[in-house]
Each structure stands twice: as C-alpha cells, then as structure tokens.
C-alpha positions as a Python dict, from the first residue, in 0.01 Angstrom:
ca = {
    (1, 'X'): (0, 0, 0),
    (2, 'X'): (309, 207, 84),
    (3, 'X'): (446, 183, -265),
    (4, 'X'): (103, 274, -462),
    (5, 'X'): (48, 573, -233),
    (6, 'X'): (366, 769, -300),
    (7, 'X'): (400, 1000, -630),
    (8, 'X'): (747, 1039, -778),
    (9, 'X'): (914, 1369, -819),
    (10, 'X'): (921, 1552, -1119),
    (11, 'X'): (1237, 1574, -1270),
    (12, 'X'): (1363, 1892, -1198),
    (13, 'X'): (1705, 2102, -1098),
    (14, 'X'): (1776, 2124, -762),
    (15, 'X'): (1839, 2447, -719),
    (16, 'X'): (1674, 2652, -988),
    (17, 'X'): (1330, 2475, -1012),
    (18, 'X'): (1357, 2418, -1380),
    (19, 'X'): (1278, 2102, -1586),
    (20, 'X'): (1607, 1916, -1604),
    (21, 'X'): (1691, 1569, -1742),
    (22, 'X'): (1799, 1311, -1487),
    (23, 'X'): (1784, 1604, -1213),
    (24, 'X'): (2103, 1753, -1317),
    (25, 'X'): (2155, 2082, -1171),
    (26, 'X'): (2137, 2434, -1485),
    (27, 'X'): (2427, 2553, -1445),
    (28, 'X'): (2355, 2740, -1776),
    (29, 'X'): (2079, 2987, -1618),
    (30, 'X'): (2225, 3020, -1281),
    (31, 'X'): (2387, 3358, -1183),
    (32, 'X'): (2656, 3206, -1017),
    (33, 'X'): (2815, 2858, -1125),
    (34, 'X'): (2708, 2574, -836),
    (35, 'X'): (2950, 2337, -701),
    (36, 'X'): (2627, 2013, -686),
    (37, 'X'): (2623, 1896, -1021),
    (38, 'X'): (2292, 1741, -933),
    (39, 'X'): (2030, 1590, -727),
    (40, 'X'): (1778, 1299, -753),
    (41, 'X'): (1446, 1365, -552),
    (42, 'X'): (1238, 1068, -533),
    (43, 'X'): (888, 1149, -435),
    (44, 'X'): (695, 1447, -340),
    (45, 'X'): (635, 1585, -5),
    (46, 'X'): (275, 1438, 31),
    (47, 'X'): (129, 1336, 385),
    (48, 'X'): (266, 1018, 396),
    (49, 'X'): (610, 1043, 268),
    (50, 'X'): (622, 1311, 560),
    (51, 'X'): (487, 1078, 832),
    (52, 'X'): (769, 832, 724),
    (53, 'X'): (1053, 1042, 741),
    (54, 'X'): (895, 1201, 1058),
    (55, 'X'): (902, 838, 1216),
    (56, 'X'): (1231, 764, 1122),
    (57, 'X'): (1378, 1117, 1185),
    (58, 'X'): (1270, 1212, 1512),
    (59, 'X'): (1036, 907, 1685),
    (60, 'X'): (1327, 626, 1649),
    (61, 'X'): (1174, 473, 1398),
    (62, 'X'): (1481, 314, 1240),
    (63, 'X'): (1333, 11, 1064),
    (64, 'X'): (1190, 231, 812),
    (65, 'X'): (1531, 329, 638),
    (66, 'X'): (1526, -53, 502),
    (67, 'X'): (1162, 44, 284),
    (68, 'X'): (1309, 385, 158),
    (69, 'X'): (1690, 220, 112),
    (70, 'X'): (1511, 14, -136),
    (71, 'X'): (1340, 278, -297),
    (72, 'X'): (1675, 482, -317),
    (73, 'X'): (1841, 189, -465),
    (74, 'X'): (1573, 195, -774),
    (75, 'X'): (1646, 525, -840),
    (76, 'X'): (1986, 469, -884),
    (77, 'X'): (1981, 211, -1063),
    (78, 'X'): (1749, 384, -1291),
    (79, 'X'): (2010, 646, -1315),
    (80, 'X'): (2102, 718, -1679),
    (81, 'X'): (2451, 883, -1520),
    (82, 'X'): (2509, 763, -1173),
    (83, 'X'): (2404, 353, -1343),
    (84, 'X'): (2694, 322, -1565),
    (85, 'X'): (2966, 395, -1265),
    (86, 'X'): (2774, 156, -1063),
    (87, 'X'): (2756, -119, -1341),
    (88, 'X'): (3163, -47, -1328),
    (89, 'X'): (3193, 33, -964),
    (90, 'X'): (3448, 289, -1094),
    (91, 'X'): (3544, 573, -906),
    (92, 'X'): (3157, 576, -718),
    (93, 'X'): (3199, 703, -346),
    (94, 'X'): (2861, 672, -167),
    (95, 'X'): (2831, 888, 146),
    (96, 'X'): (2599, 1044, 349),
    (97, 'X'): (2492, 1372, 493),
    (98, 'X'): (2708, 1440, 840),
    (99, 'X'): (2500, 1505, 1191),
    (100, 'X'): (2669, 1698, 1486),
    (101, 'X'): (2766, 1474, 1748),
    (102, 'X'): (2520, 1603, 1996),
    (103, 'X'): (2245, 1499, 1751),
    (104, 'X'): (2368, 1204, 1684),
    (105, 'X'): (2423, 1052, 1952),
    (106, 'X'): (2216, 1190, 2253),
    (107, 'X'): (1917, 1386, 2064),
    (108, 'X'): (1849, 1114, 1825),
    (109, 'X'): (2078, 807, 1880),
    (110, 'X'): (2177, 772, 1497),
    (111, 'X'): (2206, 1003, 1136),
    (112, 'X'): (1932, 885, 977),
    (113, 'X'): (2082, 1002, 663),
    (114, 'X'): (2359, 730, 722),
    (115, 'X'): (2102, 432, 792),
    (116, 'X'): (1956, 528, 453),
    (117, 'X'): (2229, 527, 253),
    (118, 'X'): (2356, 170, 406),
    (119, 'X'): (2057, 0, 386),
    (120, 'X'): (2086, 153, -8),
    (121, 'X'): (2426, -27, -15),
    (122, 'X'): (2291, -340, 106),
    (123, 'X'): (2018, -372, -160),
    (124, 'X'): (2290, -312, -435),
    (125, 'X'): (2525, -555, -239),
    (126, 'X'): (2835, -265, -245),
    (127, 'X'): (3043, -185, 57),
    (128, 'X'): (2957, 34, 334),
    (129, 'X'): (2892, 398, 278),
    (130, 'X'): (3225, 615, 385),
    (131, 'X'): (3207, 860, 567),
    (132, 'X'): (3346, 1156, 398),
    (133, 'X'): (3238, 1468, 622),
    (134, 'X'): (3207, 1561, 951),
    (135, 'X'): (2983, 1849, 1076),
    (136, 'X'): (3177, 2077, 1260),
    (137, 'X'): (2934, 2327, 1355),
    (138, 'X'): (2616, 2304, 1579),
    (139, 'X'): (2418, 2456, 1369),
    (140, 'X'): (2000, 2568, 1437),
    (141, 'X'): (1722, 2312, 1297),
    (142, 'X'): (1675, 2475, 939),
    (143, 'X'): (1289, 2471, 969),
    (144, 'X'): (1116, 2776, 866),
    (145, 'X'): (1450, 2962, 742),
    (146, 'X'): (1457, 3137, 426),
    (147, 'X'): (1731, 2985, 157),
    (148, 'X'): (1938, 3259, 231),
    (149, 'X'): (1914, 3185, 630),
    (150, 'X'): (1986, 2837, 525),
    (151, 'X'): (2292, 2895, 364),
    (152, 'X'): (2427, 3147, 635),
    (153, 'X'): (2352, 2854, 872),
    (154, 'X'): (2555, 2583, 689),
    (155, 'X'): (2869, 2855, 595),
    (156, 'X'): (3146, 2605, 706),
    (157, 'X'): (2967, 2392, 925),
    (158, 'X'): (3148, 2051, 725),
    (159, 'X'): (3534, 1954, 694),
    (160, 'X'): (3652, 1672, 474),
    (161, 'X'): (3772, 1401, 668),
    (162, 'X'): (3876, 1097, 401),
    (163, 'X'): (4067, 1181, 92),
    (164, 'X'): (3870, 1138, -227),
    (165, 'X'): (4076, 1027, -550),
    (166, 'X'): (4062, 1273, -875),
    (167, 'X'): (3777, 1201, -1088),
    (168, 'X'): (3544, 1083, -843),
    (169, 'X'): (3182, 1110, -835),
    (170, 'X'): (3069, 1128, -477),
    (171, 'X'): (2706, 1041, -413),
    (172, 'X'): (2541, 1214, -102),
    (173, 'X'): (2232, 1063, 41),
    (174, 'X'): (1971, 1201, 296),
    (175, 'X'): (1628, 1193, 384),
    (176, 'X'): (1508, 1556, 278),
    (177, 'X'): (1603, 1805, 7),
    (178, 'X'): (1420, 2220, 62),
    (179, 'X'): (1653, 2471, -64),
    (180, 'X'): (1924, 2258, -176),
    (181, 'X'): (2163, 2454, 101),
    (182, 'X'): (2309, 2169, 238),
    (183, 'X'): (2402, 1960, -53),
    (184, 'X'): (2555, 2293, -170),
    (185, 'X'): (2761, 2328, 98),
    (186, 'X'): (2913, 1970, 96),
    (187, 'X'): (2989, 1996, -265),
    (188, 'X'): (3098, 2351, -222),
    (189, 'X'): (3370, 2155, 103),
    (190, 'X'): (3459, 1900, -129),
    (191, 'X'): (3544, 2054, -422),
    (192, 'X'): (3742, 2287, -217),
    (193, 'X'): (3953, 1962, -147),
    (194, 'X'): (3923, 1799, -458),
    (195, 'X'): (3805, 2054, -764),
    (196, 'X'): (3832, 1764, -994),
    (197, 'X'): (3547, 1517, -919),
    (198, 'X'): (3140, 1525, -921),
    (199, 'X'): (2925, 1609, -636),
    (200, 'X'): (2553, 1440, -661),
    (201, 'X'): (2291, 1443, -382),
    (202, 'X'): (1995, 1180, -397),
    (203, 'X'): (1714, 1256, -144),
    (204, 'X'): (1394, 1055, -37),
    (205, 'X'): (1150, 1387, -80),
    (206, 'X'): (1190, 1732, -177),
    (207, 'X'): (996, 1975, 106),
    (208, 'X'): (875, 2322, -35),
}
C-alpha cells in the first residue's frame, strides 16, 4: 500500500526549479556557477512520505530506512549517469549527509541520513557507505529559514575528513532536500579539497 500511495518527483534542478533531465543541476541559467552537479528527488512531499521520514527522523523509527533504502536503490539504478559507474563500480563514493555529534548521539541516537544510505548499499550488495564529512558546527534546525538563512547557517559547518581520488563522483544521500543549502555546501567543502570530481545528492523527498 506504501508503494502505490507515494508520487514520484518531477524531474527537476535542484536548485533553480527548472525542468532538467535526470535532475542535473542548470548551471547554464544560474547567476553564479554551483558546485552540486545534481540531485535525484524521489517522491513528493505528500502526507505520507512526511509521516515516514517524521518516524524515522525524530520518533526512532529506524526500521523504516530498510523500505526507503530500497526505494533509493531503484532510483539509482534507474540512473542514466550515476548507473553506468555503478555497473563499473568505478570511481563511485557513496556517502551520506554528516549530523553533529550532539544529535547524533544523545538527541536522536543515529544520522538517519547514514542508515539510509547503508541499507541503499545493502540492496545493491556494495560496501559500506564512507564517511566523507564531519559536521563541525552546531548549527539551528533549518525549519522555517529562508534559503538565504539556510545557507548562512551551513557557511562552514562541514570539513573533509577521508581523501577522495581525482575524478570521483561522490554520491550524497539524505532523507530531505528544501533549498538545496546543504548539498551545496558539501559539494561547495569538497570541491574545495578535490576541484576535480562530481558532487551528486539523492534525497527521499523534496519539502517546499
């Protein structure tokens, strides 16, 4: 019943709103070049995509990252870019979006966005996610800020912790995409590390 009720996402850029093959983000009509070369949003924000990521997110609901882990594993696999490195498992890094420690570990007890993106690996039988970032800011819950609040509130919150080979393509997962702030910033900290790779998010729902 789960799987009839949700609706998939248009395919759309990330950050400008505009129709976009394969949810690649156009870089041709943005004012300032973006560092995320993309991101995959699977469904829309519709009641009970919310109460699912509400569950898992905040009432300890952690069984529920093995139903959307499958669903994220479909949509890579469905990929017309991101399927041909995994078909040749070359130069694919699979990561996850970082939590602060005090989240992580006495707020909520686990980064939700990491249980997603292993129980993603699992159902395409690949190693672990690595963990590529570490959030080194306690930052405010983004709810309710503007995109420009957003981005203010991310400004340097991430360092790179594990070196990432030229010509990578790193994919980010997590549970929620709204302005596309975050997945801007850890492409933005990456690329500051390592110019010469691609930076894709891929996100359960897309809020606002």
């Amino acid at each position: 019943d789960c799987k009839k009720s949700l609706h998939p996402h248009p395919e759309i850029c990330p950050l400008t709103h505009k129709n976009s093959p394969w949810y690649a983000v156009r870089q041709d009509i943005l004012t300032q070049s973006s560092p995320l070369d993309g991101c995959i949003v699977l469904f829309r924000f519709e009641p009970l995509i919310k109460k699912l990521i509400t569950q898992l997110k905040y009432y300890h609901r952690s069984h529920i990252s093995n139903f959307l882990g499958q669903r994220l594993a479909l949509a890579l696999e469905s990929h017309e870019i991101l399927r041909k490195l995994l078909i040749t498992n070359s130069k694919l890094i699979i990561s996850y979006v970082p939590s602060h420690r005090i989240r992580h570990h006495i707020t909520k007890g686990y980064n939700q966005s990491q249980l997603l993106a292993q129980s993603m690996t699992q159902q395409l039988l690949l190693p672990n996610p690595t963990p590529l970032l570490k959030k080194i800011k306690h930052t405010h819950s983004q709810v309710g800020m503007k995109r420009e609040e957003r981005k203010n509130n991310l400004s340097d919150a991430f360092r790179l912790i594990t070196p990432i080979p030229s010509g990578s393509t790193v994919l980010i997962i997590d549970d929620v995409l709204a302005s596309g702030a975050t997945m801007t910033e850890l492409a933005k900290t990456i690329k500051q590390s390592q110019p010469d790779c691609q930076i894709w998010g891929l996100c359960v729902a897309r809020h606002g």
